[in-house]
PDB file of C-alpha atoms in Angstrom:
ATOM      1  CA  UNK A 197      13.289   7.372   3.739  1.00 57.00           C
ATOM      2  CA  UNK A 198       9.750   6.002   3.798  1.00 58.00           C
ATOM      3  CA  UNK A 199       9.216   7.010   7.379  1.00 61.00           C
ATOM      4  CA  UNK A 200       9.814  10.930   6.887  1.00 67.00           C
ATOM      5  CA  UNK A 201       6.895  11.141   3.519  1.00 70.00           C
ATOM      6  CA  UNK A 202       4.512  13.713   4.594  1.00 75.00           C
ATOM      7  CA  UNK A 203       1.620  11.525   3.651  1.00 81.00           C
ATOM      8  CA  UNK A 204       2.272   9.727   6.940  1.00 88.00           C
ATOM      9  CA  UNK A 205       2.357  12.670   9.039  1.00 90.00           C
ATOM     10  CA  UNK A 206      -1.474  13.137   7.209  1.00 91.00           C
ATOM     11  CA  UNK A 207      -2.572   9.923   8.267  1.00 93.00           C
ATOM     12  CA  UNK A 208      -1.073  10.472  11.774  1.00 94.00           C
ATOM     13  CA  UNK A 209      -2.895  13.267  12.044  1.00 95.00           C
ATOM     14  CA  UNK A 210      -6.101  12.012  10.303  1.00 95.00           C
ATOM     15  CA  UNK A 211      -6.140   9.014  12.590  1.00 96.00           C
ATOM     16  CA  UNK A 212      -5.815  11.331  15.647  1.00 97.00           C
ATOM     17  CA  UNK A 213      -9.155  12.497  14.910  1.00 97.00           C
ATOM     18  CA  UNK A 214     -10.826   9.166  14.767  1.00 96.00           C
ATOM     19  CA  UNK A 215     -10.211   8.129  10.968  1.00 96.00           C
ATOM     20  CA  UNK A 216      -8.671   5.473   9.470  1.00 96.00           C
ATOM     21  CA  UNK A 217      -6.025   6.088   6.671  1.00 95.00           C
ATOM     22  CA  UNK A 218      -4.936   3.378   3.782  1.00 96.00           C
ATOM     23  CA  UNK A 219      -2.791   4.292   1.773  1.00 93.00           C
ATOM     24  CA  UNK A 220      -0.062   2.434  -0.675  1.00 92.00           C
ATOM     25  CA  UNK A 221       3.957   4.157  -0.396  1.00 89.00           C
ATOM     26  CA  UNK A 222       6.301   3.672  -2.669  1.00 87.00           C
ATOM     27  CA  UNK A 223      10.003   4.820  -2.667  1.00 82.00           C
ATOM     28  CA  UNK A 224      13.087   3.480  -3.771  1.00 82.00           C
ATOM     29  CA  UNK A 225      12.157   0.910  -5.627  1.00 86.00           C
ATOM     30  CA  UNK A 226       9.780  -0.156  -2.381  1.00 89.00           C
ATOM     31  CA  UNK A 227       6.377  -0.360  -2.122  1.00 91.00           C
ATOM     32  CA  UNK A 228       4.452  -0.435   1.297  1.00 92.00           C
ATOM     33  CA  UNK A 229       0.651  -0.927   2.271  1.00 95.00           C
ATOM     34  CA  UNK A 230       0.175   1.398   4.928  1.00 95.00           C
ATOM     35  CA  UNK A 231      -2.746   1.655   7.449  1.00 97.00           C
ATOM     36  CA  UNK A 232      -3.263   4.284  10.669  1.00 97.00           C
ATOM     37  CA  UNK A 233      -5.554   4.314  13.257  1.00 97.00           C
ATOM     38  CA  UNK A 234      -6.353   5.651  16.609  1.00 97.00           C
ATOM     39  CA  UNK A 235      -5.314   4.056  19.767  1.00 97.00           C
ATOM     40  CA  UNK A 236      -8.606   4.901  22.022  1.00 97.00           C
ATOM     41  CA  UNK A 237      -8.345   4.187  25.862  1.00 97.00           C
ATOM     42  CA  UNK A 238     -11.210   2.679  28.043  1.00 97.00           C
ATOM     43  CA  UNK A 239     -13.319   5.862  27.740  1.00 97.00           C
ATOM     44  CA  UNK A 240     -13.061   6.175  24.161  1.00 96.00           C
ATOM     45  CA  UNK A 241     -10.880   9.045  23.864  1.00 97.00           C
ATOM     46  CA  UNK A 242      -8.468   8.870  21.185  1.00 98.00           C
ATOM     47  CA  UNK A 243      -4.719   8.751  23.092  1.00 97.00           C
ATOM     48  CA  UNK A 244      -2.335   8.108  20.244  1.00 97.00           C
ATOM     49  CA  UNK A 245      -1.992   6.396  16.924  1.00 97.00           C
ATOM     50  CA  UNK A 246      -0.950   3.091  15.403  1.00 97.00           C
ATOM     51  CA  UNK A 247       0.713   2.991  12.026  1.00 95.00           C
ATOM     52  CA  UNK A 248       1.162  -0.869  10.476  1.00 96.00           C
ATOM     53  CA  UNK A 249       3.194  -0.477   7.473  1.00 93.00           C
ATOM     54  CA  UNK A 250       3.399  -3.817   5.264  1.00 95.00           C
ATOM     55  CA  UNK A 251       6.566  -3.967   2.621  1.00 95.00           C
ATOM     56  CA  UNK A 252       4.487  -5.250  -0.253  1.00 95.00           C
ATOM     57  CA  UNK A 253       7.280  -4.821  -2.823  1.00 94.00           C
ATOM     58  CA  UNK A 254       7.647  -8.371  -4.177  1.00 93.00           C
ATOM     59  CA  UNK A 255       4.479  -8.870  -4.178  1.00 92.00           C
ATOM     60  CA  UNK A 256       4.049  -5.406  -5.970  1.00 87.00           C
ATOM     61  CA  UNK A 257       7.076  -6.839  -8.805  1.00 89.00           C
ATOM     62  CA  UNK A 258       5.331  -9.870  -9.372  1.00 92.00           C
ATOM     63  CA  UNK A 259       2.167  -8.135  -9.900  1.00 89.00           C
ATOM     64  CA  UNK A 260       4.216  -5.766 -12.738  1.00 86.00           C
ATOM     65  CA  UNK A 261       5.112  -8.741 -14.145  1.00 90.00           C
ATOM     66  CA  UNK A 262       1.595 -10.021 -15.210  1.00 89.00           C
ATOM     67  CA  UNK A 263       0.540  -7.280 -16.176  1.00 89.00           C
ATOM     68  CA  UNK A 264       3.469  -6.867 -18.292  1.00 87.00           C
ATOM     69  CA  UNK A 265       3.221 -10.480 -19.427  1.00 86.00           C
ATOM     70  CA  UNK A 266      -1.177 -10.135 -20.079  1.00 85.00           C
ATOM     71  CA  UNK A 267      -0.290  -6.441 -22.517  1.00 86.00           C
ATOM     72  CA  UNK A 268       2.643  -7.976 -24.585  1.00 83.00           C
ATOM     73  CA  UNK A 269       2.190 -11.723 -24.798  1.00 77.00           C
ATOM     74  CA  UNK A 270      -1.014 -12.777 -24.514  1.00 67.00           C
ATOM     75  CA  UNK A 271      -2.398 -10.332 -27.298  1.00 68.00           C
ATOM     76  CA  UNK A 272       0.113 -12.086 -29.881  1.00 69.00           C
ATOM     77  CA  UNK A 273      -0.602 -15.789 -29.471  1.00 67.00           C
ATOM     78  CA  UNK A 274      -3.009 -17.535 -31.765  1.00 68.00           C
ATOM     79  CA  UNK A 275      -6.389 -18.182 -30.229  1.00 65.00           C
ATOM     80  CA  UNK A 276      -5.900 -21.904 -30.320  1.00 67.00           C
ATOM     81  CA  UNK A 277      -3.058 -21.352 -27.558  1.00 60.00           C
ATOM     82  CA  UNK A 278      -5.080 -19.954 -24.921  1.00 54.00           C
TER      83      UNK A 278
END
């Protein structure tokens, strides 16, 4: 599953020192737009991490799709068309 790729784990861990990881997953036909960053109390000090992960897979299909559509269609219709 999604939630056991290592690259999480990274970010976790990345995060947990103060950074902020983006990243885009995609597995089983899913795609998710992923983003982890520290949870800092009052003080400042880092005391945990918050993952937000987005399931961007329709959008990422549709996007497929023109790019698909811009390589094989558009190069074959007659100037006048466009």
């Amino acid at each position: 599953a999604i939630l056991s790729d290592l690259r999480l784990n990274d970010g976790v861990q990345l995060a947990l020192k103060g950074q902020i990881h983006k990243s885009i997953l995609s597995q089983d036909n899913q795609a998710f737009n992923v983003v982890i960053q520290a949870i800092r109390d009052e003080n400042e000090s880092i005391v945990g991490a918050l993952a937000i992960l987005t399931d961007i897979t329709e959008s990422e299909k549709l996007e497929q799709l023109r790019r698909d559509y811009v390589a094989n269609v558009l190069p074959h219709r007659p100037p006048d068309t466009l």
